[in-house]
mmCIF file of C-alpha atoms in Angstrom:
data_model
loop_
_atom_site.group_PDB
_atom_site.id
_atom_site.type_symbol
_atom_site.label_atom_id
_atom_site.label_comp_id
_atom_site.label_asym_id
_atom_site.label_seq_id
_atom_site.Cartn_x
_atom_site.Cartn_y
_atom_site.Cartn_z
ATOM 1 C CA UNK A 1 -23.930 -20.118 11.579
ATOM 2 C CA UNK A 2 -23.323 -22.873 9.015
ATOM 3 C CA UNK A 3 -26.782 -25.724 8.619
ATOM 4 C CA UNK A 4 -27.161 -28.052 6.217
ATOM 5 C CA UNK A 5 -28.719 -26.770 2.542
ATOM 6 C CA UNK A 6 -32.305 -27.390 2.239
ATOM 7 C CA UNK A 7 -34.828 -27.559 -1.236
ATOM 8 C CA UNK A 8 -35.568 -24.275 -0.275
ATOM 9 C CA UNK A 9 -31.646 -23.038 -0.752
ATOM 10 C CA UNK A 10 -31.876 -24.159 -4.190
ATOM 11 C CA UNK A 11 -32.224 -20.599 -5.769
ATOM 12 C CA UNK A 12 -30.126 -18.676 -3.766
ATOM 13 C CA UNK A 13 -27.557 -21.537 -4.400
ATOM 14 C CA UNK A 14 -28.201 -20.863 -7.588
ATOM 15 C CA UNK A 15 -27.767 -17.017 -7.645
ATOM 16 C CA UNK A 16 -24.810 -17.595 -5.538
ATOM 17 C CA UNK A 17 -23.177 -19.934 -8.318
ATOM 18 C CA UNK A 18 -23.710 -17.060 -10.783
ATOM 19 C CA UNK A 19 -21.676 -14.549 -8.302
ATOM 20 C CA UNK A 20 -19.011 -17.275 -8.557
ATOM 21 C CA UNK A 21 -18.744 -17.525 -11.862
ATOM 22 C CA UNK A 22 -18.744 -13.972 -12.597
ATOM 23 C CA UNK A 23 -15.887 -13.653 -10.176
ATOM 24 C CA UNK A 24 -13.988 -16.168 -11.413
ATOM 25 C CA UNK A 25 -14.537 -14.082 -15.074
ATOM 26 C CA UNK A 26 -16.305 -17.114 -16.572
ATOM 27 C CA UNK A 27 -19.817 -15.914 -16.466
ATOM 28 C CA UNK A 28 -20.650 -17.967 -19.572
ATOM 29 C CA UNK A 29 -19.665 -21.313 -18.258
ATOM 30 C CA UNK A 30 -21.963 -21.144 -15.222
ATOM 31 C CA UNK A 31 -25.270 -23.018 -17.182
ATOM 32 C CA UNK A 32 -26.805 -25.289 -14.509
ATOM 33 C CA UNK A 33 -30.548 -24.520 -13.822
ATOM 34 C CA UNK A 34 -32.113 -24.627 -10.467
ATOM 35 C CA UNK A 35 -33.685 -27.620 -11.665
ATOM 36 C CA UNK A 36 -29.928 -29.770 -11.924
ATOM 37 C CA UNK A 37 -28.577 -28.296 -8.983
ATOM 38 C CA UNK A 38 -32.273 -29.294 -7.088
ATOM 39 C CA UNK A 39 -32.083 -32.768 -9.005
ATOM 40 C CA UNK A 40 -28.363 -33.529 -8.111
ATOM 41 C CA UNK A 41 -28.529 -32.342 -4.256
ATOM 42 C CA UNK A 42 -31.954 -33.451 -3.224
ATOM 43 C CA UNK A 43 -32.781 -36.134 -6.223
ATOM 44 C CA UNK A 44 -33.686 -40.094 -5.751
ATOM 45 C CA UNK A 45 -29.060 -40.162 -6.137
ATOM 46 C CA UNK A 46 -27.818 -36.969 -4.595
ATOM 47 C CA UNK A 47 -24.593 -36.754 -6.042
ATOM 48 C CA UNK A 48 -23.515 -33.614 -4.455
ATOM 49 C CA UNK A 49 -24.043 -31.823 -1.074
ATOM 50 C CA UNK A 50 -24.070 -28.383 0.022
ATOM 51 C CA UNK A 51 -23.855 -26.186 3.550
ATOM 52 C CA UNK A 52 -24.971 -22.608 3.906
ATOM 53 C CA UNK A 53 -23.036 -19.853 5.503
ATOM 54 C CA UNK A 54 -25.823 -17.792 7.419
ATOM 55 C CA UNK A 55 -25.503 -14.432 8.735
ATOM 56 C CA UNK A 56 -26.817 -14.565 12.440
ATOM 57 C CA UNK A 57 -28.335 -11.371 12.799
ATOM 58 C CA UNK A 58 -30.213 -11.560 9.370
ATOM 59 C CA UNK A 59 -30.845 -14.798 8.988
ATOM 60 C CA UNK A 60 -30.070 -14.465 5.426
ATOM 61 C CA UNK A 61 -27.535 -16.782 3.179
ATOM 62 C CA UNK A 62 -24.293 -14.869 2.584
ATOM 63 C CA UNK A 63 -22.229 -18.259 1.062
ATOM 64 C CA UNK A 64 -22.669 -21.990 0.815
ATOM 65 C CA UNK A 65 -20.166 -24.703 0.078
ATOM 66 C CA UNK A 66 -20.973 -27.243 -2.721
ATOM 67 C CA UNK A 67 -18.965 -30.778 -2.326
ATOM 68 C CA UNK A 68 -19.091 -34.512 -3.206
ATOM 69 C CA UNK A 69 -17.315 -37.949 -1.894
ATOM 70 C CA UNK A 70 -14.318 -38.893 -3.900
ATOM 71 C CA UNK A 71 -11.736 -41.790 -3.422
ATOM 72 C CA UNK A 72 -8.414 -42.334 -2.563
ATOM 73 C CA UNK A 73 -6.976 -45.955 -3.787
ATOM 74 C CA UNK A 74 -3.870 -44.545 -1.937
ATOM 75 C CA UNK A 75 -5.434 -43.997 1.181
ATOM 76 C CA UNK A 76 -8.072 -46.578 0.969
ATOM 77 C CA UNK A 77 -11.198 -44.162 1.912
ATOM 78 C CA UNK A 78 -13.249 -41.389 0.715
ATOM 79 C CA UNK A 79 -12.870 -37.796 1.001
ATOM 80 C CA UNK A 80 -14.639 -34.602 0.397
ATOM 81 C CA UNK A 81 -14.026 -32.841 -3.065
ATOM 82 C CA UNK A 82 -15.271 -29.282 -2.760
ATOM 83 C CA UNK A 83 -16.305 -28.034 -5.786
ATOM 84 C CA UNK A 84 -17.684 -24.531 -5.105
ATOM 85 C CA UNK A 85 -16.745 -22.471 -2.120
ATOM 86 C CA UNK A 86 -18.381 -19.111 -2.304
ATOM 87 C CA UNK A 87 -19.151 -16.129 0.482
ATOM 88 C CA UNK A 88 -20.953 -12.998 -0.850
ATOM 89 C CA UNK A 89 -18.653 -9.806 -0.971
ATOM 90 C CA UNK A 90 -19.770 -7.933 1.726
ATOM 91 C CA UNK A 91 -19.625 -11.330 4.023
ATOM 92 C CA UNK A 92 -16.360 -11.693 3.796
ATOM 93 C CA UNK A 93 -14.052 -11.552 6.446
ATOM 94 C CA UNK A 94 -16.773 -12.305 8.703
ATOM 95 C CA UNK A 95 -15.283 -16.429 9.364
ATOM 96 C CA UNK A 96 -18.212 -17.893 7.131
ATOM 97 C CA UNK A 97 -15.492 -19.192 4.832
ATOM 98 C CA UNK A 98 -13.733 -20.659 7.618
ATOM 99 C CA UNK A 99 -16.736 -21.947 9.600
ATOM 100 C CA UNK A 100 -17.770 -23.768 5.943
ATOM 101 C CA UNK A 101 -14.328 -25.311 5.396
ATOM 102 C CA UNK A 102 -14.528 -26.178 9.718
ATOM 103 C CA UNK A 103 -17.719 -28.242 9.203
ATOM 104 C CA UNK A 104 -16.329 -29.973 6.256
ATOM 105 C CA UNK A 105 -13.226 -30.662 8.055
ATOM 106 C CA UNK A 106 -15.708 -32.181 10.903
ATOM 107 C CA UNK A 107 -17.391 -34.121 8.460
ATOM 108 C CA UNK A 108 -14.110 -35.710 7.170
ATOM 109 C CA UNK A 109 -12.894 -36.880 11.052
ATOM 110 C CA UNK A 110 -16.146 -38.222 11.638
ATOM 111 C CA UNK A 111 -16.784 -39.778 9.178
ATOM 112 C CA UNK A 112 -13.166 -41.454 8.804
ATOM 113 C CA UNK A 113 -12.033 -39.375 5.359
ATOM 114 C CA UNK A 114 -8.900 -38.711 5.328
ATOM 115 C CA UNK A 115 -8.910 -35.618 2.424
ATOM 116 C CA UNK A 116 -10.433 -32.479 2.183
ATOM 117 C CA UNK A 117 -9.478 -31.268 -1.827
ATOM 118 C CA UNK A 118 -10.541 -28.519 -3.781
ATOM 119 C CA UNK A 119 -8.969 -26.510 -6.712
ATOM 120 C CA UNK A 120 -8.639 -22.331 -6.613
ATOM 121 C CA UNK A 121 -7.301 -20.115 -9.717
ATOM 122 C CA UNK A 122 -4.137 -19.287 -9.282
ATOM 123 C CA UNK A 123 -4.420 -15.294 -9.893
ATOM 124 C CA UNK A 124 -6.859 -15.581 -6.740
ATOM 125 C CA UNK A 125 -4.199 -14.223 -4.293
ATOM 126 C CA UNK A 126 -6.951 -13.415 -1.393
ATOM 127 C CA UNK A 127 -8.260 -16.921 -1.488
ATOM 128 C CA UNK A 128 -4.871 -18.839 -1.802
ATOM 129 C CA UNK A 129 -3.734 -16.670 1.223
ATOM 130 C CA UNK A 130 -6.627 -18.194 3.386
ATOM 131 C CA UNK A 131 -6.371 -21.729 2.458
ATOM 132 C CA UNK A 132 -2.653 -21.598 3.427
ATOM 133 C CA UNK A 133 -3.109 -19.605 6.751
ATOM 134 C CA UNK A 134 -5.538 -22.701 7.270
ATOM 135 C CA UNK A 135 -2.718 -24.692 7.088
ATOM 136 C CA UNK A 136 -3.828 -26.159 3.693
ATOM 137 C CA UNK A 137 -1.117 -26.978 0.858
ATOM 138 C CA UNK A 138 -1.259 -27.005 -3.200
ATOM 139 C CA UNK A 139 -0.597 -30.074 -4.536
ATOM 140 C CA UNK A 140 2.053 -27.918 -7.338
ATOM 141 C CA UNK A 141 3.139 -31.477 -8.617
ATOM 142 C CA UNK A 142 -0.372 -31.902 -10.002
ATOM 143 C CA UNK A 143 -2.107 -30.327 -13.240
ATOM 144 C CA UNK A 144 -5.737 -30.292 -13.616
ATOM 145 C CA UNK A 145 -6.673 -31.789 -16.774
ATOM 146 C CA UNK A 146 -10.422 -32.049 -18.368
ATOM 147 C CA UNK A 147 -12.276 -32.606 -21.658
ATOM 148 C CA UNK A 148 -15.467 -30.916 -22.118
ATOM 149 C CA UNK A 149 -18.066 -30.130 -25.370
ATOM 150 C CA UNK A 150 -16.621 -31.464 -28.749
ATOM 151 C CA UNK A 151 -14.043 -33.328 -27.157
ATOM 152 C CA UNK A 152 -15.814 -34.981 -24.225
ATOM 153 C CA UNK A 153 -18.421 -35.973 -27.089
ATOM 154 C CA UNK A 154 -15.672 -36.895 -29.896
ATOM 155 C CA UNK A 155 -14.432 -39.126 -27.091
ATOM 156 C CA UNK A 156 -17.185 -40.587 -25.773
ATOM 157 C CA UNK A 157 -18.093 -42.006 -29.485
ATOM 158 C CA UNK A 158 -14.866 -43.039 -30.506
ATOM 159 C CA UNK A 159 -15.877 -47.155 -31.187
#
Protein backbone atom coordinates (compact mmCIF):
# COMPACT_ATOMS: atom_id res chain seq x y z
CA UNK A 1 0.00 0.00 0.00
CA UNK A 2 1.60 3.33 -0.92
CA UNK A 3 -0.34 6.86 1.10
CA UNK A 4 0.86 10.00 1.16
CA UNK A 5 3.79 10.87 4.04
CA UNK A 6 2.40 12.46 7.02
CA UNK A 7 4.32 14.74 10.11
CA UNK A 8 4.21 11.68 11.80
CA UNK A 9 6.59 9.81 8.97
CA UNK A 10 9.11 12.32 9.66
CA UNK A 11 11.43 10.01 11.80
CA UNK A 12 11.15 6.95 10.17
CA UNK A 13 11.85 9.04 6.96
CA UNK A 14 14.54 9.99 8.66
CA UNK A 15 15.95 6.58 9.81
CA UNK A 16 15.16 5.42 6.41
CA UNK A 17 17.49 8.22 4.81
CA UNK A 18 20.28 6.93 7.08
CA UNK A 19 19.74 3.17 5.61
CA UNK A 20 20.20 4.96 2.26
CA UNK A 21 23.08 6.53 2.83
CA UNK A 22 24.81 3.77 4.43
CA UNK A 23 23.98 1.72 1.39
CA UNK A 24 25.03 3.95 -0.93
CA UNK A 25 28.61 3.86 1.36
CA UNK A 26 28.24 7.58 2.13
CA UNK A 27 27.10 7.39 5.65
CA UNK A 28 28.80 10.72 6.42
CA UNK A 29 27.04 12.80 3.88
CA UNK A 30 23.55 11.93 5.14
CA UNK A 31 23.32 15.24 7.84
CA UNK A 32 19.69 16.45 7.56
CA UNK A 33 17.82 16.44 10.97
CA UNK A 34 14.27 15.49 11.39
CA UNK A 35 13.74 19.00 11.92
CA UNK A 36 14.82 20.01 7.84
CA UNK A 37 13.29 17.12 6.44
CA UNK A 38 9.86 18.11 8.77
CA UNK A 39 10.51 21.90 7.76
CA UNK A 40 11.01 21.22 3.95
CA UNK A 41 7.99 18.58 3.52
CA UNK A 42 5.37 19.97 5.81
CA UNK A 43 6.79 23.79 6.29
CA UNK A 44 4.80 27.25 5.40
CA UNK A 45 6.98 26.29 1.41
CA UNK A 46 7.14 22.55 1.16
CA UNK A 47 9.76 22.16 -1.19
CA UNK A 48 9.80 18.48 -1.33
CA UNK A 49 7.23 15.61 -1.08
CA UNK A 50 7.34 12.17 0.00
CA UNK A 51 5.07 8.69 -0.28
CA UNK A 52 5.41 5.73 2.01
CA UNK A 53 5.67 2.16 0.97
CA UNK A 54 3.53 0.26 3.71
CA UNK A 55 3.57 -3.29 4.39
CA UNK A 56 -0.19 -4.44 4.49
CA UNK A 57 -0.13 -6.97 6.98
CA UNK A 58 2.00 -4.85 9.49
CA UNK A 59 1.08 -1.72 8.87
CA UNK A 60 4.56 -0.67 9.29
CA UNK A 61 6.80 1.65 6.76
CA UNK A 62 9.22 -0.58 4.83
CA UNK A 63 10.32 2.49 2.09
CA UNK A 64 9.20 5.94 1.08
CA UNK A 65 10.01 7.96 -1.99
CA UNK A 66 11.30 11.57 -1.52
CA UNK A 67 10.68 13.95 -4.79
CA UNK A 68 10.24 17.59 -5.91
CA UNK A 69 8.76 19.55 -9.18
CA UNK A 70 11.41 20.46 -11.64
CA UNK A 71 11.15 22.11 -15.18
CA UNK A 72 11.59 21.36 -18.54
CA UNK A 73 12.10 24.65 -20.90
CA UNK A 74 12.20 21.84 -23.57
CA UNK A 75 9.06 20.42 -22.83
CA UNK A 76 7.37 23.42 -21.47
CA UNK A 77 6.04 21.72 -18.03
CA UNK A 78 7.10 20.36 -14.82
CA UNK A 79 8.12 17.03 -13.81
CA UNK A 80 8.91 14.98 -10.83
CA UNK A 81 12.68 14.79 -9.74
CA UNK A 82 13.01 11.90 -7.32
CA UNK A 83 15.59 12.38 -5.10
CA UNK A 84 15.52 9.41 -2.70
CA UNK A 85 13.97 6.10 -3.52
CA UNK A 86 14.51 3.69 -0.71
CA UNK A 87 12.72 0.11 0.39
CA UNK A 88 14.10 -1.57 3.56
CA UNK A 89 16.12 -4.87 2.84
CA UNK A 90 13.93 -7.36 3.82
CA UNK A 91 10.96 -5.45 1.73
CA UNK A 92 12.37 -5.87 -1.21
CA UNK A 93 11.06 -7.73 -3.90
CA UNK A 94 7.79 -7.35 -2.42
CA UNK A 95 6.55 -4.45 -5.54
CA UNK A 96 6.83 -1.47 -2.94
CA UNK A 97 9.51 -0.05 -5.21
CA UNK A 98 7.37 -0.43 -8.09
CA UNK A 99 4.05 0.60 -6.50
CA UNK A 100 6.22 4.01 -5.32
CA UNK A 101 7.60 4.71 -8.80
CA UNK A 102 3.53 3.65 -10.14
CA UNK A 103 2.05 6.47 -8.01
CA UNK A 104 4.61 8.88 -9.11
CA UNK A 105 4.11 7.91 -12.60
CA UNK A 106 0.18 8.63 -11.79
CA UNK A 107 1.00 11.79 -10.41
CA UNK A 108 2.95 12.89 -13.57
CA UNK A 109 -0.26 11.92 -16.15
CA UNK A 110 -2.49 13.66 -13.99
CA UNK A 111 -1.12 16.23 -13.37
CA UNK A 112 0.15 16.91 -17.11
CA UNK A 113 4.22 16.31 -16.35
CA UNK A 114 5.72 14.95 -18.83
CA UNK A 115 9.17 13.52 -16.81
CA UNK A 116 9.73 11.30 -14.17
CA UNK A 117 13.94 11.73 -13.45
CA UNK A 118 16.04 10.47 -10.90
CA UNK A 119 19.82 9.59 -10.69
CA UNK A 120 21.16 5.85 -9.36
CA UNK A 121 25.06 4.92 -8.82
CA UNK A 122 26.22 3.21 -11.39
CA UNK A 123 27.87 0.09 -9.40
CA UNK A 124 24.08 -0.39 -8.23
CA UNK A 125 23.47 -3.30 -10.70
CA UNK A 126 20.11 -4.55 -8.75
CA UNK A 127 18.58 -1.14 -8.95
CA UNK A 128 19.62 -0.21 -12.60
CA UNK A 129 18.15 -3.68 -13.56
CA UNK A 130 14.65 -2.56 -12.21
CA UNK A 131 14.46 0.84 -13.58
CA UNK A 132 15.17 -0.64 -17.05
CA UNK A 133 12.74 -3.68 -16.77
CA UNK A 134 10.35 -0.61 -16.00
CA UNK A 135 11.04 0.48 -19.21
CA UNK A 136 13.06 3.49 -17.89
CA UNK A 137 16.34 4.73 -19.83
CA UNK A 138 19.77 6.54 -18.61
CA UNK A 139 20.24 9.60 -20.04
CA UNK A 140 24.39 8.26 -20.76
CA UNK A 141 24.83 11.62 -22.77
CA UNK A 142 24.47 13.48 -19.48
CA UNK A 143 27.04 13.95 -16.45
CA UNK A 144 25.90 15.01 -13.15
CA UNK A 145 27.78 17.91 -12.06
CA UNK A 146 27.55 19.78 -8.44
CA UNK A 147 29.46 22.15 -6.14
CA UNK A 148 29.09 21.70 -2.54
CA UNK A 149 31.08 23.09 0.93
CA UNK A 150 34.16 25.33 0.05
CA UNK A 151 33.26 25.60 -3.38
CA UNK A 152 29.51 26.22 -3.27
CA UNK A 153 30.61 28.97 -0.59
CA UNK A 154 33.86 30.28 -2.61
CA UNK A 155 31.25 30.69 -5.34
CA UNK A 156 28.55 32.09 -3.86
CA UNK A 157 30.94 35.14 -2.61
CA UNK A 158 32.81 35.65 -5.57
CA UNK A 159 31.71 39.77 -6.12
Amino acid sequence: MIRTATPDDVPVIHTMVRELAEYEKAPEEARASEAQLREALFGERPAAFAHMAVDEEGGEPVGFALWFLNFSTWRGVHGIYLEDLYVRPQARGGGHGRALLAELARICVERGYERLEWSVLDWNRPAIGFYEALGARPQDEWTVYRLTDESLTALGSAG
